[in-house]
Tab-separated table of C-alpha atoms and ligand atoms in Angstrom:
chain	number	residue	atom	x	y	z
A	749	UNK	CA	21.851	222.600	14.598
A	750	UNK	CA	21.376	219.778	12.109
A	751	UNK	CA	18.077	219.451	10.351
A	752	UNK	CA	15.522	217.184	12.029
A	753	UNK	CA	15.265	214.665	9.282
A	754	UNK	CA	14.554	210.931	9.781
A	755	UNK	CA	15.646	208.867	7.988
A	756	UNK	CA	18.770	210.962	7.354
A	757	UNK	CA	19.078	211.518	3.543
A	758	UNK	CA	21.928	210.416	1.300
A	759	UNK	CA	23.170	213.988	0.869
A	760	UNK	CA	22.141	217.235	2.510
A	761	UNK	CA	23.533	220.728	1.711
A	762	UNK	CA	22.294	223.640	3.768
A	763	UNK	CA	22.371	226.697	1.499
A	764	UNK	CA	22.594	229.317	4.166
A	765	UNK	CA	20.363	231.785	2.362
A	766	UNK	CA	17.088	233.192	3.649
A	767	UNK	CA	14.426	230.609	4.384
A	768	UNK	CA	11.219	229.938	2.489
A	769	UNK	CA	8.309	231.577	4.312
A	770	UNK	CA	5.160	229.937	3.128
A	771	UNK	CA	1.762	231.471	3.903
A	772	UNK	CA	0.567	229.986	7.206
A	773	UNK	CA	-1.890	227.093	6.660
A	774	UNK	CA	-5.435	227.418	7.882
A	775	UNK	CA	-4.509	225.168	10.788
A	776	UNK	CA	-1.112	226.290	11.985
A	777	UNK	CA	-0.566	223.011	13.814
A	778	UNK	CA	-0.799	220.928	10.689
A	779	UNK	CA	2.578	220.628	8.887
A	780	UNK	CA	1.473	217.601	6.987
A	781	UNK	CA	-1.150	219.680	5.121
A	782	UNK	CA	1.319	222.503	4.535
A	783	UNK	CA	3.834	220.068	3.122
A	784	UNK	CA	1.074	218.764	0.774
A	785	UNK	CA	0.401	222.343	-0.396
A	786	UNK	CA	4.111	223.085	-0.861
A	787	UNK	CA	4.600	219.855	-2.773
A	788	UNK	CA	1.581	220.574	-4.977
A	789	UNK	CA	2.902	224.005	-5.742
A	790	UNK	CA	6.482	222.947	-6.281
A	791	UNK	CA	8.309	223.091	-9.551
A	792	UNK	CA	8.342	219.398	-10.491
A	793	UNK	CA	10.565	217.633	-12.948
A	794	UNK	CA	10.660	214.007	-13.963
A	795	UNK	CA	14.158	212.850	-13.974
A	796	UNK	CA	14.667	209.247	-15.175
A	797	UNK	CA	18.335	209.310	-14.121
A	798	UNK	CA	17.223	209.347	-10.507
A	799	UNK	CA	16.912	205.809	-9.255
A	800	UNK	CA	13.872	204.094	-7.815
A	801	UNK	CA	12.310	205.980	-4.894
A	802	UNK	CA	14.974	208.696	-5.001
A	803	UNK	CA	14.421	212.443	-5.250
A	804	UNK	CA	16.149	215.734	-5.353
A	805	UNK	CA	14.651	218.589	-3.384
A	806	UNK	CA	15.663	222.239	-3.349
A	807	UNK	CA	14.113	224.730	-0.969
A	808	UNK	CA	14.993	228.429	-1.013
A	809	UNK	CA	13.241	231.748	-0.403
A	810	UNK	CA	11.639	231.528	-3.864
A	811	UNK	CA	10.016	228.184	-3.312
A	812	UNK	CA	10.392	224.415	-3.708
A	813	UNK	CA	11.655	222.336	-6.626
A	814	UNK	CA	11.388	218.575	-6.692
A	815	UNK	CA	12.905	216.109	-9.211
A	816	UNK	CA	12.235	212.366	-9.094
A	817	UNK	CA	12.285	209.372	-11.346
A	818	UNK	CA	9.026	207.820	-10.002
A	819	UNK	CA	5.879	208.641	-8.002
A	820	UNK	CA	7.444	207.163	-4.826
A	821	UNK	CA	10.295	209.699	-5.096
A	822	UNK	CA	7.855	212.666	-5.266
A	823	UNK	CA	6.006	211.104	-2.281
A	824	UNK	CA	9.165	210.874	-0.275
A	825	UNK	CA	10.151	214.456	-1.135
A	826	UNK	CA	6.903	215.505	0.337
A	827	UNK	CA	7.619	213.519	3.552
A	828	UNK	CA	10.939	215.302	3.750
A	829	UNK	CA	9.276	218.670	3.281
A	830	UNK	CA	6.933	217.992	6.223
A	831	UNK	CA	10.007	217.332	8.434
A	832	UNK	CA	11.696	220.563	7.200
A	833	UNK	CA	8.852	222.862	8.310
A	834	UNK	CA	9.829	224.899	11.312
A	835	UNK	CA	8.428	228.071	12.717
A	836	UNK	CA	9.546	231.338	14.462
A	837	UNK	CA	7.606	234.332	15.684
A	838	UNK	CA	6.825	235.314	12.098
A	839	UNK	CA	5.244	232.033	11.264
A	840	UNK	CA	6.242	228.854	9.383
A	841	UNK	CA	9.588	228.644	7.670
A	842	UNK	CA	11.672	226.134	5.788
A	843	UNK	CA	15.492	226.373	5.765
A	844	UNK	CA	17.232	226.865	2.422
A	845	UNK	CA	18.527	223.438	1.557
A	846	UNK	CA	19.361	221.063	-1.202
A	847	UNK	CA	18.807	217.330	-0.668
A	848	UNK	CA	19.722	214.515	-2.954
A	849	UNK	CA	18.264	211.286	-1.654
A	850	UNK	CA	17.739	207.684	-2.372
A	851	UNK	CA	17.357	204.506	-0.221
A	852	UNK	CA	20.220	202.284	0.673
A	853	UNK	CA	17.986	199.161	0.561
A	854	UNK	CA	14.943	198.437	-1.592
A	855	UNK	CA	12.973	196.630	1.110
A	856	UNK	CA	12.074	198.661	4.207
A	857	UNK	CA	9.414	196.985	6.252
A	858	UNK	CA	7.350	197.050	9.342
A	859	UNK	CA	5.432	193.991	10.533
A	860	UNK	CA	2.214	193.942	12.421
A	861	UNK	CA	1.137	190.706	14.114
A	862	UNK	CA	-2.681	190.753	13.822
A	863	UNK	CA	-2.974	187.126	14.850
A	864	UNK	CA	-2.073	187.391	18.533
A	865	UNK	CA	-4.210	190.533	18.936
A	866	UNK	CA	-6.419	191.441	16.019
A	867	UNK	CA	-6.127	195.054	14.905
A	868	UNK	CA	-8.876	196.494	12.682
A	869	UNK	CA	-8.503	198.273	9.405
A	870	UNK	CA	-8.301	201.730	10.930
A	871	UNK	CA	-5.381	200.729	13.119
A	872	UNK	CA	-3.608	199.142	10.195
A	873	UNK	CA	-4.152	202.297	8.242
A	874	UNK	CA	-2.689	204.343	11.111
A	875	UNK	CA	0.372	202.130	11.004
A	876	UNK	CA	0.697	202.692	7.261
A	877	UNK	CA	0.545	206.444	7.777
A	878	UNK	CA	3.277	206.293	10.407
A	879	UNK	CA	5.539	203.959	8.457
A	880	UNK	CA	5.239	205.620	5.073
A	881	UNK	CA	6.091	209.008	6.539
A	882	UNK	CA	9.442	207.506	7.506
A	883	UNK	CA	9.909	206.145	3.970
A	884	UNK	CA	9.188	202.507	4.917
A	885	UNK	CA	7.678	200.672	1.926
A	886	UNK	CA	6.473	197.248	3.038
A	887	UNK	CA	3.757	196.247	5.531
A	888	UNK	CA	4.183	192.625	6.494
A	889	UNK	CA	0.871	191.343	7.981
A	890	UNK	CA	1.357	188.280	10.176
A	891	UNK	CA	-2.152	186.964	9.477
A	892	UNK	CA	-2.139	183.583	11.126
A	893	UNK	CA	-0.760	182.057	14.317
A	894	UNK	CA	-1.799	179.743	17.166
A	895	UNK	CA	-4.125	182.373	18.574
A	896	UNK	CA	-5.967	183.333	15.413
A	897	UNK	CA	-6.601	183.064	11.627
A	898	UNK	CA	-7.499	186.626	10.561
A	899	UNK	CA	-8.266	186.561	6.825
A	900	UNK	CA	-11.512	185.269	5.358
A	901	UNK	CA	-10.907	183.106	2.253
A	902	UNK	CA	-13.560	182.043	-0.198
A	903	UNK	CA	-11.758	178.653	-0.704
A	904	UNK	CA	-11.841	177.880	3.037
A	905	UNK	CA	-14.315	180.153	4.918
A	906	UNK	CA	-14.127	177.822	7.928
A	907	UNK	CA	-10.519	178.926	8.741
A	908	UNK	CA	-11.548	182.512	9.798
A	909	UNK	CA	-15.066	181.419	10.905
A	910	UNK	CA	-13.697	179.029	13.474
A	911	UNK	CA	-10.232	180.512	14.073
A	912	UNK	CA	-10.784	184.215	14.776
A	913	UNK	CA	-13.130	184.439	17.788
A	914	UNK	CA	-10.434	185.462	20.328
A	915	UNK	CA	-7.137	187.276	20.716
A	916	UNK	CA	-4.295	186.617	23.072
A	917	UNK	CA	-5.096	186.955	26.773
A	918	UNK	CA	-8.716	186.147	25.995
A	919	UNK	CA	-9.445	189.530	24.365
A	920	UNK	CA	-11.881	189.917	21.520
A	921	UNK	CA	-10.749	188.554	18.196
A	922	UNK	CA	-11.615	189.606	14.658
A	923	UNK	CA	-10.876	189.049	11.027
A	924	UNK	CA	-10.548	190.801	7.712
A	925	UNK	CA	-13.095	190.304	5.000
A	926	UNK	CA	-11.669	190.231	1.403
A	927	UNK	CA	-12.950	193.852	1.136
A	928	UNK	CA	-11.139	194.833	4.285
A	929	UNK	CA	-7.942	193.315	2.979
A	930	UNK	CA	-8.373	195.182	-0.329
A	931	UNK	CA	-8.885	198.415	1.630
A	932	UNK	CA	-5.589	197.856	3.390
A	933	UNK	CA	-3.749	196.953	0.226
A	934	UNK	CA	-5.116	200.066	-1.544
A	935	UNK	CA	-4.391	202.386	1.374
A	936	UNK	CA	-0.879	201.097	1.483
A	937	UNK	CA	-0.379	201.413	-2.284
A	938	UNK	CA	-1.501	205.048	-2.174
A	939	UNK	CA	1.426	205.586	0.264
A	940	UNK	CA	3.854	203.512	-1.780
A	941	UNK	CA	3.831	200.495	0.463
A	942	UNK	CA	3.322	196.927	-0.533
A	943	UNK	CA	1.461	194.426	1.699
A	944	UNK	CA	3.395	191.185	2.462
A	945	UNK	CA	0.895	188.591	3.733
A	946	UNK	CA	2.158	185.810	5.969
A	947	UNK	CA	0.569	182.436	6.575
A	948	UNK	CA	2.825	180.944	9.275
A	949	UNK	CA	3.435	177.183	8.805
A	950	UNK	CA	4.124	174.411	9.677
A	951	UNK	CA	4.303	175.595	13.304
A	952	UNK	CA	2.098	178.394	14.708
A	953	UNK	CA	-0.938	176.528	13.286
A	954	UNK	CA	-3.102	175.819	16.290
A	955	UNK	CA	-5.891	178.169	15.153
A	956	UNK	CA	-5.846	176.468	11.743
A	957	UNK	CA	-6.420	173.133	13.563
A	958	UNK	CA	-9.706	174.389	15.046
A	959	UNK	CA	-11.410	173.890	11.648
A	960	UNK	CA	-8.934	171.384	10.197
A	961	UNK	CA	-8.023	168.862	13.011
A	962	UNK	CA	-7.065	166.340	10.319
A	963	UNK	CA	-4.091	168.563	9.258
A	964	UNK	CA	-2.461	169.227	12.622
A	965	UNK	CA	-0.595	167.102	15.163
A	966	UNK	CA	-1.406	167.105	18.879
A	967	UNK	CA	0.103	170.032	20.778
A	968	UNK	CA	3.519	169.297	22.158
A	969	UNK	CA	3.523	170.751	25.652
A	970	UNK	CA	6.921	171.198	27.177
A	971	UNK	CA	8.092	172.207	30.725
A	972	UNK	CA	9.254	175.523	29.237
A	973	UNK	CA	5.713	176.279	28.177
A	974	UNK	CA	4.456	175.440	31.628
A	975	UNK	CA	6.947	177.909	33.002
A	976	UNK	CA	5.826	180.588	30.579
A	977	UNK	CA	2.248	180.036	31.552
A	978	UNK	CA	3.049	180.406	35.208
A	979	UNK	CA	5.012	183.634	34.504
A	980	UNK	CA	2.235	185.811	32.998
A	981	UNK	CA	-1.343	185.802	34.215
A	982	UNK	CA	-4.349	185.777	31.841
A	983	UNK	CA	-3.060	183.097	29.446
A	984	UNK	CA	-5.916	180.664	29.919
A	985	UNK	CA	-5.220	176.972	29.697
A	986	UNK	CA	-2.258	175.216	28.092
A	987	UNK	CA	-2.754	174.267	24.432
A	988	UNK	CA	-5.440	171.592	24.025
A	989	UNK	CA	-6.516	170.000	20.766
A	990	UNK	CA	-9.661	171.598	19.450
A	991	UNK	CA	-9.779	174.525	22.005
A	992	UNK	CA	-8.814	178.100	21.157
A	993	UNK	CA	-5.425	179.100	22.657
A	994	UNK	CA	-4.858	182.548	24.096
A	995	UNK	CA	-1.539	182.202	25.885
A	996	UNK	CA	2.000	183.241	24.855
A	997	UNK	CA	3.747	179.896	24.360
A	998	UNK	CA	5.317	179.127	21.017
A	999	UNK	CA	6.517	176.073	19.235
A	1000	UNK	CA	3.882	173.528	20.280
A	1001	UNK	CA	1.683	173.256	17.122
A	1002	UNK	CA	2.462	171.696	13.755
A	1003	UNK	CA	0.957	170.687	10.527
A	1004	UNK	CA	1.435	166.956	9.734
A	1005	UNK	CA	3.510	166.326	6.620
A	1006	UNK	CA	1.573	163.033	5.972
A	1007	UNK	CA	-1.919	164.529	6.457
A	1008	UNK	CA	-4.080	163.581	3.450
A	1009	UNK	CA	-5.198	166.757	1.695
A	1010	UNK	CA	-2.311	168.949	2.948
A	1011	UNK	CA	-0.996	169.904	-0.449
A	1012	UNK	CA	-4.358	170.838	-2.075
A	1013	UNK	CA	-5.176	172.772	1.102
A	1014	UNK	CA	-1.986	174.796	0.856
A	1015	UNK	CA	-2.530	175.309	-2.852
A	1016	UNK	CA	-5.985	176.713	-2.123
A	1017	UNK	CA	-4.879	178.981	0.724
A	1018	UNK	CA	-1.596	180.299	-0.706
A	1019	UNK	CA	-3.031	180.639	-4.182
A	1020	UNK	CA	-6.016	182.656	-2.969
A	1021	UNK	CA	-3.921	185.008	-0.863
A	1022	UNK	CA	-1.481	185.466	-3.766
A	1023	UNK	CA	-4.348	186.388	-6.014
A	1024	UNK	CA	-5.539	188.975	-3.481
A	1025	UNK	CA	-2.101	190.587	-3.144
A	1026	UNK	CA	-0.611	192.820	-5.801
A	1027	UNK	CA	2.852	192.953	-4.109
A	1028	UNK	CA	5.598	190.521	-5.254
A	1029	UNK	CA	6.051	188.590	-1.975
A	1030	UNK	CA	4.229	185.935	0.004
A	1031	UNK	CA	5.586	184.872	3.425
A	1032	UNK	CA	5.017	181.306	4.580
A	1033	UNK	CA	6.572	181.579	8.077
A	1034	UNK	CA	8.722	178.599	8.909
A	1035	UNK	CA	9.768	179.828	12.334
A	1036	UNK	CA	9.801	178.007	15.719
A	1037	UNK	CA	8.428	174.693	14.482
A	1038	UNK	CA	9.743	173.097	17.624
A	1039	UNK	CA	7.218	170.326	17.682
A	1040	UNK	CA	7.711	169.265	14.058
A	1041	UNK	CA	10.079	166.318	13.299
A	1042	UNK	CA	12.990	167.749	11.211
A	1043	UNK	CA	12.203	165.542	8.188
A	1044	UNK	CA	8.626	166.666	8.139
A	1045	UNK	CA	9.626	170.248	8.659
A	1046	UNK	CA	11.890	170.234	5.595
A	1047	UNK	CA	9.274	168.572	3.448
A	1048	UNK	CA	6.557	171.091	4.461
A	1049	UNK	CA	8.630	174.252	4.039
A	1050	UNK	CA	9.903	172.942	0.681
A	1051	UNK	CA	6.289	172.286	-0.386
A	1052	UNK	CA	5.082	175.656	0.775
A	1053	UNK	CA	7.929	177.490	-0.980
A	1054	UNK	CA	7.312	175.623	-4.175
A	1055	UNK	CA	3.585	176.433	-4.116
A	1056	UNK	CA	4.289	180.143	-3.418
A	1057	UNK	CA	6.730	180.187	-6.419
A	1058	UNK	CA	4.069	178.622	-8.586
A	1059	UNK	CA	1.623	181.403	-7.734
A	1060	UNK	CA	4.154	183.806	-9.274
A	1061	UNK	CA	5.217	185.382	-5.920
A	1062	UNK	CA	8.653	185.358	-4.367
A	1063	UNK	CA	8.537	183.280	-1.219
A	1064	UNK	CA	9.851	184.779	2.049
A	1065	UNK	CA	10.484	182.628	5.113
A	1066	UNK	CA	11.940	183.139	8.641
A	1067	UNK	CA	15.611	182.142	8.714
A	1068	UNK	CA	15.023	178.610	10.150
A	1069	UNK	CA	13.764	177.481	6.733
A	1070	UNK	CA	17.223	178.208	5.129
A	1071	UNK	CA	18.308	174.679	6.039
A	1072	UNK	CA	15.530	173.113	3.810
A	1073	UNK	CA	15.507	172.598	0.023
A	1074	UNK	CA	13.905	175.834	-1.241
A	1075	UNK	CA	13.404	177.326	-4.725
A	1076	UNK	CA	16.337	179.532	-5.816
A	1077	UNK	CA	15.592	183.132	-4.950
A	1078	UNK	CA	13.573	182.454	-1.748
A	1079	UNK	CA	14.056	185.353	0.625
A	1080	UNK	CA	15.178	184.684	4.199
A	1081	UNK	CA	14.164	186.898	7.135
A	1082	UNK	CA	16.821	186.850	9.870
A	1083	UNK	CA	15.408	187.307	13.364
A	1084	UNK	CA	18.456	186.330	15.429
A	1085	UNK	CA	20.470	188.753	17.393
A	1086	UNK	CA	22.659	191.533	16.119
A	1087	UNK	CA	25.603	189.296	17.073
A	1088	UNK	CA	24.361	185.940	15.820
A	1089	UNK	CA	24.050	182.949	18.148
A	1090	UNK	CA	23.245	179.265	17.687
A	1091	UNK	CA	24.071	179.261	13.985
A	1092	UNK	CA	21.180	181.534	13.002
A	1093	UNK	CA	23.530	183.294	10.643
A	1094	UNK	CA	24.304	179.954	8.938
A	1095	UNK	CA	20.602	179.560	8.204
A	1096	UNK	CA	20.450	183.091	6.800
A	1097	UNK	CA	23.549	182.534	4.614
A	1098	UNK	CA	21.941	179.439	3.155
A	1099	UNK	CA	19.323	181.635	1.407
A	1100	UNK	CA	22.057	183.697	-0.078
A	1101	UNK	CA	24.047	180.710	-1.349
A	1102	UNK	CA	21.058	179.676	-3.445
A	1103	UNK	CA	20.658	183.126	-4.895
A	1104	UNK	CA	18.150	184.616	-2.502
A	1105	UNK	CA	18.504	187.730	-0.479
A	1106	UNK	CA	17.932	188.382	3.188
A	1107	UNK	CA	15.824	190.775	5.193
A	1108	UNK	CA	17.349	191.768	8.563
A	1109	UNK	CA	15.088	191.837	11.615
A	1110	UNK	CA	17.552	191.448	14.501
A	1111	UNK	CA	15.331	190.756	17.449
A	1112	UNK	CA	17.467	192.467	20.079
A	1113	UNK	CA	17.476	195.686	18.081
A	1114	UNK	CA	14.307	196.191	16.049
A	1115	UNK	CA	11.689	193.822	17.515
A	1116	UNK	CA	9.382	196.768	18.321
A	1117	UNK	CA	7.432	194.770	20.886
A	1118	UNK	CA	10.356	194.561	23.353
A	1119	UNK	CA	10.114	196.720	26.429
A	1120	UNK	CA	12.363	199.781	26.520
A	1121	UNK	CA	13.163	199.131	30.154
A	1122	UNK	CA	11.647	197.378	33.108
A	1123	UNK	CA	9.065	200.216	33.603
A	1124	UNK	CA	7.517	199.879	30.119
A	1125	UNK	CA	3.842	198.953	30.645
A	1126	UNK	CA	3.484	196.645	27.574
A	1127	UNK	CA	5.876	194.481	25.690
A	1128	UNK	CA	8.155	191.515	26.335
A	1129	UNK	CA	11.869	191.101	27.187
A	1130	UNK	CA	12.960	187.739	25.810
A	1131	UNK	CA	15.247	189.227	23.176
A	1132	UNK	CA	18.217	189.693	25.404
A	1133	UNK	CA	16.333	191.903	27.914
A	1134	UNK	CA	14.702	195.178	27.194
A	1135	UNK	CA	15.711	197.203	24.103
A	1136	UNK	CA	16.624	200.839	24.674
A	1137	UNK	CA	16.424	203.328	21.822
A	1138	UNK	CA	20.148	203.440	21.768
A	1139	UNK	CA	20.397	199.669	21.328
A	1140	UNK	CA	17.804	199.830	18.554
A	1141	UNK	CA	19.988	202.316	16.772
A	1142	UNK	CA	23.554	201.069	17.192
A	1143	UNK	CA	23.800	198.304	14.498
A	1144	UNK	CA	24.284	198.274	10.810
A	1145	UNK	CA	22.639	195.806	8.373
A	1146	UNK	CA	25.938	195.003	6.731
A	1147	UNK	CA	27.495	193.824	9.975
A	1148	UNK	CA	24.989	191.266	11.166
A	1149	UNK	CA	25.384	188.166	8.993
A	1150	UNK	CA	29.091	187.880	8.001
A	1151	UNK	CA	30.176	187.013	4.437
A	1152	UNK	CA	26.997	188.287	2.863
A	1153	UNK	CA	27.588	191.036	0.299
A	1154	UNK	CA	25.491	194.164	0.703
A	1155	UNK	CA	23.856	193.351	-2.641
A	1156	UNK	CA	22.372	190.197	-1.032
A	1157	UNK	CA	20.634	192.285	1.613
A	1158	UNK	CA	17.134	193.036	0.461
A	1159	UNK	CA	16.550	195.286	3.409
A	1160	UNK	CA	15.289	195.459	6.924
A	1161	UNK	CA	12.082	194.957	8.716
A	1162	UNK	CA	10.884	195.948	12.222
A	1163	UNK	CA	8.296	193.500	13.554
A	1164	UNK	CA	5.608	194.336	16.064
A	1165	UNK	CA	4.470	191.110	17.764
A	1166	UNK	CA	1.251	191.612	19.762
A	1167	UNK	CA	0.979	189.103	22.606
A	1168	UNK	CA	0.635	192.059	24.925
A	1169	UNK	CA	-0.172	194.826	22.413
A	1170	UNK	CA	-3.883	195.564	22.392
A	1171	UNK	CA	-4.463	198.865	20.492
A	1172	UNK	CA	-2.978	201.750	18.676
A	1173	UNK	CA	-1.840	203.454	21.882
A	1174	UNK	CA	0.208	200.368	22.733
A	1175	UNK	CA	1.534	200.258	19.149
A	1176	UNK	CA	2.569	203.898	19.221
A	1177	UNK	CA	4.311	203.600	22.558
A	1178	UNK	CA	6.452	200.702	21.411
A	1179	UNK	CA	6.997	201.938	17.823
A	1180	UNK	CA	7.990	205.523	18.511
A	1181	UNK	CA	10.779	206.406	18.638
A	1182	UNK	CA	12.370	202.962	17.859
A	1183	UNK	CA	10.873	202.608	14.422
A	1184	UNK	CA	13.090	205.589	13.510
A	1185	UNK	CA	16.121	203.411	14.127
A	1186	UNK	CA	14.745	200.838	11.625
A	1187	UNK	CA	13.910	203.548	9.064
A	1188	UNK	CA	17.543	204.785	9.156
A	1189	UNK	CA	18.984	201.260	8.971
A	1190	UNK	CA	16.964	200.690	5.829
A	1191	UNK	CA	17.263	204.059	4.101
A	1192	UNK	CA	20.221	206.053	5.310
A	1193	UNK	CA	23.925	205.550	4.562
A	1194	UNK	CA	25.944	203.128	6.715
A	1195	UNK	CA	26.103	203.687	10.449
A	1196	UNK	CA	29.136	205.898	11.252
A	1197	UNK	CA	29.650	206.912	7.560
A	1198	UNK	CA	28.564	210.489	8.173
A	1199	UNK	CA	28.386	212.535	11.382
A	1200	UNK	CA	24.583	212.417	11.236
A	1201	UNK	CA	24.580	208.561	11.190
A	1202	UNK	CA	25.597	208.459	14.819
A	1203	UNK	CA	23.675	207.811	17.975
A	1204	UNK	CA	24.692	211.233	19.276
A	1205	UNK	CA	23.187	213.048	16.293
A	1206	UNK	CA	20.187	210.749	16.133
A	1207	UNK	CA	19.116	211.387	19.676
A	1208	UNK	CA	18.917	215.106	18.879
A	1209	UNK	CA	17.023	214.628	15.628
A	1210	UNK	CA	14.537	212.240	17.237
A	1211	UNK	CA	13.799	214.798	19.994
A	1212	UNK	CA	12.972	217.470	17.339
A	1213	UNK	CA	10.436	215.149	15.694
A	1214	UNK	CA	8.199	215.225	18.748
A	1215	UNK	CA	6.042	218.296	17.704
A	1216	UNK	CA	5.299	216.629	14.289
A	1217	UNK	CA	4.273	213.373	16.049
A	1218	UNK	CA	2.167	215.275	18.560
A	1219	UNK	CA	0.323	217.060	15.740
A	1220	UNK	CA	-0.338	213.689	14.049
A	1221	UNK	CA	-1.707	212.232	17.288
A	1222	UNK	CA	1.105	209.732	17.682
A	1223	UNK	CA	1.483	208.679	21.324
A	1224	UNK	CA	5.233	208.343	21.265
A	1225	UNK	CA	7.239	207.251	24.290
A	1226	UNK	CA	9.516	209.802	25.907
A	1227	UNK	CA	12.096	207.171	26.082
A	1228	UNK	CA	15.443	207.431	28.024
A	1229	UNK	CA	18.474	208.468	26.028
A	1230	UNK	CA	16.676	210.924	23.708
A	1231	UNK	CA	17.561	214.571	24.035
A	1232	UNK	CA	13.842	215.600	24.589
A	1233	UNK	CA	13.291	219.268	25.232
B	1168	LIG	C1	9.787	184.958	15.418
B	1168	LIG	O1	9.997	185.854	16.225
B	1168	LIG	N1	9.293	183.792	15.801
B	1168	LIG	C2	9.982	185.144	13.998
């Protein structure tokens, strides 16, 4: 039976000798602590020839040896150790094995939308725990949207003060103080994750307009939005200037390119968030600005990208912004389908042609907020219907946007939008097991390149993760297609 490792490592050799039998931990149900003890007691060697985040791990009856070139590599070796711990009647055991591992892509992200439903620091920390254990290394926080502005800024305290009272569906809102944000950044860093903050503009800015009506246009309400409002109960009224919005419509709000004070405002906001963020990226959104005239759209995303660049950060934008004039090196985040439609791949390629890289978030594969099937109690279905675990797994990053070399793919990201997602239980249900598909797409060798990088092998490995998740209190979904036992 193959080892239950996720994401599958670059190279695994089972040695076949007797297993390691560590002394049972005080709490026999806590593999994570046992892995920590084993890693602390391991023979450790710094090896600068091992690339960033990579490691070599050897386990045999005599003990554990780890070599890595950086701290992240040692951390990831420990995550692998936790997955190797098994047990029989005699107690815990680890199979004798040699693993040589390194990520396929440098950027492996998960996104949490804290704007539609606010999620407090403890929930964000829980997401960091879950993601980092799967060797994901970026937490993208979608901090602002029509339904909320979730970060207090010293330069503009009115944004959060007036824009954070509610969440989608009329639920309670919330916001992070600068100290809360620092706590998240620090917690992530301890687990080798960067935080990528996003201020979504020029669309998705209704909540911003609650305190800055002079910067936003009147909401553009379409027949499609009226239909969406009729479809789901609890969405409150249609968007109205100056009133908080708690529904699920998108594309109705916009900044005004000609608004006096827009540029200094963006300099304040993006500059302050950049200064609060140690990671190299700042995301300025750019998606679904359906109510923004194209000329104004291009002017505003160009301005935002330029300001981000001047803060010293690398700008990231959703793929729509690729058509605008952006600084060289701006990163594009593709959220079209696995098989591109409507020229979304052209937009993504535009980032590459000006020397930027792309992050792949194909919506009909790794949008974690899609329902698994019609019975799933939370989530949406707009990305080509529900997304089974199998569909989340059967795609490869190199095959989505044609004519882009693998070197131009920065990595992958699995977004969790939260229109319907209220708490950690909802997050767990939608994230597990599908986040494992994203983790393998970002870390493991190409789909189909080894027997283990196949759906048939994955569905077995996922099933064997269940005890580890149960111990960690993760409320995973016993989704169809997985070989649960
Ligand atoms: C998106 O889903 N609007 C990026």
